[in-house]
Amino acid sequence: MKKVLLACAVTSMLALSASATASEFTLNPMVGASNSKAMGTKAAVGLEAGYSDFIFGYTYSGAEKGQNIDTSFETDVMPGAPDVEMIQVNGSERNDFKAHTLYLGYQFDVGAGQLALKAGAEFSKLKSVGNYDLNNATPGQDYVDRAELGLNASSSTVVKPMIGVGYYMDNGLNFNLHYTFHSGDRDMKGTGSILDARGTDAGAVSYSVADKDFSTVMFTVGYRF
């Protein structure tokens, strides 16, 4: 998907360049930062091609975020049985988030420059790797069952709407603010492995990352020439 999006962006910009005169065609490289509650602040880059008052743009941002896990919970040994097991979970996990955005825009003369309105779509993917130690025991018993769990999963490509504005000064300097609407569950699929006394293989795994707000505000500064 990443290669396809890059190819579409480059091909479209080359097509615009081939059909436009030097005064009609513009290029606008951009750098900045994006922020979401789920992944925090990360670097962002982009490139816009302009033809007359029309704009075609591409942006990219990505981030890795890791965290340590230290929690415990109780579960029934058997449904309806009076005994419960206490499960202690220790470990770590790392999430890798990448987002590519393609959009179109149209600019209007405003003051000593142009104001552009933009709309498009973000194509994002989340990969997650986790390693956990599980210790569980039934109260009153000396035996403790230990296992190591490994997970490697990724989501399918998720498409979300994006809107934005940009202000382009006559000297080429410009400022851009983009927003992507992106919240809710994200389904993950992959493989898992369990190392314990029985040598269990977890095989295929499927779960949801719930209540993660990936909605993103992106601010970039560019120079159009």
Short mmCIF file of C-alpha atoms in Angstrom, two decimals:
data_model
loop_
_atom_site.label_atom_id
_atom_site.label_comp_id
_atom_site.label_asym_id
_atom_site.label_seq_id
_atom_site.Cartn_x
_atom_site.Cartn_y
_atom_site.Cartn_z
CA MET A 1 0.00 0.00 0.00
CA LYS A 2 2.86 2.40 0.84
CA LYS A 3 4.49 1.88 -2.58
CA VAL A 4 1.16 2.28 -4.38
CA LEU A 5 0.42 5.60 -2.63
CA LEU A 6 3.89 6.96 -3.34
CA ALA A 7 3.64 5.90 -6.97
CA CYS A 8 0.24 7.60 -7.34
CA ALA A 9 1.54 10.82 -5.78
CA VAL A 10 4.70 10.97 -7.91
CA THR A 11 2.87 10.04 -11.13
CA SER A 12 0.21 12.71 -10.60
CA MET A 13 2.79 15.40 -9.88
CA LEU A 14 4.83 14.47 -12.96
CA ALA A 15 1.66 14.58 -15.08
CA LEU A 16 0.88 18.07 -13.82
CA SER A 17 4.45 19.17 -14.51
CA ALA A 18 4.38 17.87 -18.07
CA SER A 19 1.13 19.68 -18.90
CA ALA A 20 1.86 23.03 -17.28
CA THR A 21 4.06 25.99 -18.16
CA ALA A 22 6.76 27.10 -15.73
CA SER A 23 4.60 29.93 -14.41
CA GLU A 24 1.53 27.70 -13.85
CA PHE A 25 3.20 24.77 -12.14
CA THR A 26 4.50 24.95 -8.54
CA LEU A 27 6.13 22.57 -6.09
CA ASN A 28 5.84 22.96 -2.33
CA PRO A 29 7.95 20.77 0.01
CA MET A 30 6.73 20.89 3.63
CA VAL A 31 8.05 19.86 7.04
CA GLY A 32 6.41 19.96 10.45
CA ALA A 33 4.84 17.87 13.17
CA SER A 34 1.63 15.96 13.84
CA ASN A 35 -0.03 15.03 17.11
CA SER A 36 -2.61 12.47 18.24
CA LYS A 37 -3.65 11.22 21.67
CA ALA A 38 -2.75 7.64 20.79
CA MET A 39 0.76 8.23 19.39
CA GLY A 40 1.81 11.63 20.71
CA THR A 41 3.84 14.14 18.68
CA LYS A 42 5.77 12.97 15.63
CA ALA A 43 7.58 14.44 12.64
CA ALA A 44 5.68 15.04 9.39
CA VAL A 45 6.77 15.73 5.82
CA GLY A 46 4.82 16.53 2.69
CA LEU A 47 4.90 17.65 -0.92
CA GLU A 48 2.33 19.60 -2.90
CA ALA A 49 2.09 20.18 -6.63
CA GLY A 50 0.05 23.11 -7.86
CA TYR A 51 -1.42 23.89 -11.27
CA SER A 52 -3.14 27.22 -11.59
CA ASP A 53 -5.42 27.34 -8.50
CA PHE A 54 -5.56 23.56 -8.01
CA ILE A 55 -3.41 21.62 -5.53
CA PHE A 56 -2.53 17.94 -5.25
CA GLY A 57 -0.77 16.93 -2.03
CA TYR A 58 0.83 14.09 -0.10
CA THR A 59 1.92 13.91 3.54
CA TYR A 60 3.53 11.25 5.69
CA SER A 61 3.95 10.82 9.42
CA GLY A 62 4.91 7.85 11.54
CA ALA A 63 5.78 7.06 15.14
CA GLU A 64 6.79 4.25 17.44
CA LYS A 65 5.52 4.08 20.99
CA GLY A 66 6.45 1.51 23.62
CA GLN A 67 5.18 0.79 27.08
CA ASN A 68 5.80 -1.60 29.94
CA ILE A 69 3.00 -3.83 31.23
CA ASP A 70 2.61 -4.67 34.91
CA THR A 71 -0.87 -5.76 35.92
CA SER A 72 -2.84 -8.61 37.47
CA PHE A 73 -6.38 -9.93 37.37
CA GLU A 74 -8.50 -12.81 38.69
CA THR A 75 -10.24 -15.45 36.62
CA ASP A 76 -12.36 -18.53 37.39
CA VAL A 77 -10.51 -21.85 37.36
CA MET A 78 -13.73 -23.40 36.06
CA PRO A 79 -17.07 -21.71 35.45
CA GLY A 80 -19.10 -21.92 38.63
CA ALA A 81 -16.18 -23.18 40.75
CA PRO A 82 -15.42 -21.37 44.02
CA ASP A 83 -11.66 -21.16 43.33
CA VAL A 84 -10.08 -18.40 41.26
CA GLU A 85 -6.68 -17.95 39.72
CA MET A 86 -4.62 -14.81 40.12
CA ILE A 87 -2.77 -14.00 36.89
CA GLN A 88 0.18 -11.61 37.00
CA VAL A 89 1.28 -10.11 33.68
CA ASN A 90 4.65 -8.42 33.15
CA GLY A 91 6.19 -7.44 29.85
CA SER A 92 6.47 -4.81 27.19
CA GLU A 93 4.92 -3.89 23.87
CA ARG A 94 5.76 -1.56 21.00
CA ASN A 95 3.38 -0.02 18.48
CA ASP A 96 4.49 1.26 15.07
CA PHE A 97 2.03 3.64 13.35
CA LYS A 98 2.40 4.93 9.78
CA ALA A 99 0.01 7.29 7.97
CA HIS A 100 0.02 8.43 4.33
CA THR A 101 -2.41 11.09 3.14
CA LEU A 102 -3.47 12.08 -0.36
CA TYR A 103 -5.60 15.19 -0.91
CA LEU A 104 -6.83 17.82 -3.34
CA GLY A 105 -7.19 21.54 -2.77
CA TYR A 106 -8.28 24.80 -4.33
CA GLN A 107 -6.87 28.24 -3.52
CA PHE A 108 -8.38 31.73 -3.46
CA ASP A 109 -6.66 35.12 -3.43
CA VAL A 110 -6.79 36.54 0.10
CA GLY A 111 -4.77 39.58 1.07
CA ALA A 112 -1.11 39.30 0.11
CA GLY A 113 -1.39 35.62 -0.71
CA GLN A 114 -3.69 32.68 -1.31
CA LEU A 115 -5.88 30.67 1.05
CA ALA A 116 -6.38 27.00 0.12
CA LEU A 117 -9.10 24.60 1.24
CA LYS A 118 -8.13 20.91 1.15
CA ALA A 119 -9.81 17.52 1.54
CA GLY A 120 -8.60 13.97 1.12
CA ALA A 121 -8.03 10.63 2.80
CA GLU A 122 -5.50 9.17 5.22
CA PHE A 123 -4.28 5.59 4.76
CA SER A 124 -2.81 4.24 8.01
CA LYS A 125 -1.54 0.97 9.43
CA LEU A 126 -0.63 -0.11 12.95
CA LYS A 127 1.87 -2.84 13.82
CA SER A 128 2.27 -4.20 17.34
CA VAL A 129 4.89 -6.46 18.92
CA GLY A 130 4.52 -7.66 22.51
CA ASN A 131 6.38 -9.95 24.89
CA TYR A 132 4.76 -10.91 28.19
CA ASP A 133 5.49 -13.11 31.21
CA LEU A 134 2.37 -14.71 32.72
CA ASN A 135 2.36 -16.16 36.25
CA ASN A 136 -0.82 -17.68 37.60
CA ALA A 137 -1.67 -19.70 40.71
CA THR A 138 -4.72 -20.89 42.60
CA PRO A 139 -4.92 -19.43 46.13
CA GLY A 140 -3.90 -22.00 48.75
CA GLN A 141 -1.68 -23.98 46.38
CA ASP A 142 2.10 -23.84 46.09
CA TYR A 143 2.15 -24.60 42.35
CA VAL A 144 2.62 -21.61 40.06
CA ASP A 145 2.18 -21.93 36.30
CA ARG A 146 4.52 -19.73 34.27
CA ALA A 147 4.48 -18.94 30.58
CA GLU A 148 5.99 -16.51 28.10
CA LEU A 149 3.65 -15.06 25.49
CA GLY A 150 4.80 -13.39 22.27
CA LEU A 151 2.53 -11.48 19.88
CA ASN A 152 3.24 -10.01 16.46
CA ALA A 153 0.20 -8.43 14.82
CA SER A 154 -0.81 -5.70 12.40
CA SER A 155 -4.00 -4.04 11.26
CA SER A 156 -5.28 -3.81 7.73
CA THR A 157 -4.99 -0.40 6.06
CA VAL A 158 -7.59 1.96 7.56
CA VAL A 159 -8.92 4.86 5.48
CA LYS A 160 -10.13 8.03 7.23
CA PRO A 161 -11.19 11.51 6.01
CA MET A 162 -8.85 14.49 6.18
CA ILE A 163 -9.53 18.23 5.87
CA GLY A 164 -7.13 21.14 5.89
CA VAL A 165 -6.30 24.74 5.12
CA GLY A 166 -3.16 26.45 3.93
CA TYR A 167 -2.06 30.04 3.53
CA TYR A 168 0.52 30.78 0.81
CA MET A 169 2.34 34.09 0.92
CA ASP A 170 3.49 35.71 -2.31
CA ASN A 171 7.14 35.20 -1.33
CA GLY A 172 6.63 31.39 -1.37
CA LEU A 173 6.44 30.79 2.38
CA ASN A 174 3.28 28.94 3.49
CA PHE A 175 1.63 27.52 6.59
CA ASN A 176 -0.65 24.48 6.60
CA LEU A 177 -3.00 22.95 9.16
CA HIS A 178 -4.51 19.50 8.49
CA TYR A 179 -6.86 17.38 10.59
CA THR A 180 -7.72 13.68 10.26
CA PHE A 181 -10.84 12.21 11.91
CA HIS A 182 -9.79 8.87 13.34
CA SER A 183 -11.02 7.22 16.53
CA GLY A 184 -12.51 3.93 17.65
CA ASP A 185 -11.46 0.30 17.67
CA ARG A 186 -8.83 -1.11 15.30
CA ASP A 187 -8.82 -4.83 14.50
CA MET A 188 -5.44 -6.57 14.70
CA LYS A 189 -4.41 -9.94 13.25
CA GLY A 190 -1.14 -11.85 13.47
CA THR A 191 0.62 -14.73 15.15
CA GLY A 192 1.35 -15.68 18.74
CA SER A 193 3.61 -18.11 20.55
CA ILE A 194 3.56 -19.46 24.09
CA LEU A 195 6.60 -20.92 25.82
CA ASP A 196 5.58 -23.08 28.79
CA ALA A 197 6.02 -26.62 30.13
CA ARG A 198 3.72 -27.94 27.39
CA GLY A 199 5.37 -26.08 24.51
CA THR A 200 2.05 -24.59 23.39
CA ASP A 201 1.81 -22.75 20.06
CA ALA A 202 -0.76 -19.95 20.12
CA GLY A 203 -0.95 -19.85 16.31
CA ALA A 204 -3.12 -17.19 14.69
CA VAL A 205 -4.36 -14.37 16.93
CA SER A 206 -7.07 -11.78 16.43
CA TYR A 207 -8.03 -8.92 18.76
CA SER A 208 -9.06 -5.27 18.80
CA VAL A 209 -7.19 -2.23 20.05
CA ALA A 210 -10.08 -0.49 21.77
CA ASP A 211 -10.77 3.18 22.45
CA LYS A 212 -7.64 4.56 20.77
CA ASP A 213 -7.93 8.09 19.42
CA PHE A 214 -5.73 8.34 16.32
CA SER A 215 -7.31 11.65 15.23
CA THR A 216 -4.39 13.78 14.14
CA VAL A 217 -3.61 17.49 13.95
CA MET A 218 -0.74 18.24 11.55
CA PHE A 219 1.05 21.57 11.19
CA THR A 220 3.61 22.11 8.44
CA VAL A 221 5.63 24.97 7.00
CA GLY A 222 6.55 24.97 3.33
CA TYR A 223 8.20 26.96 0.61
CA ARG A 224 6.49 27.05 -2.78
CA PHE A 225 8.49 27.68 -5.94
#
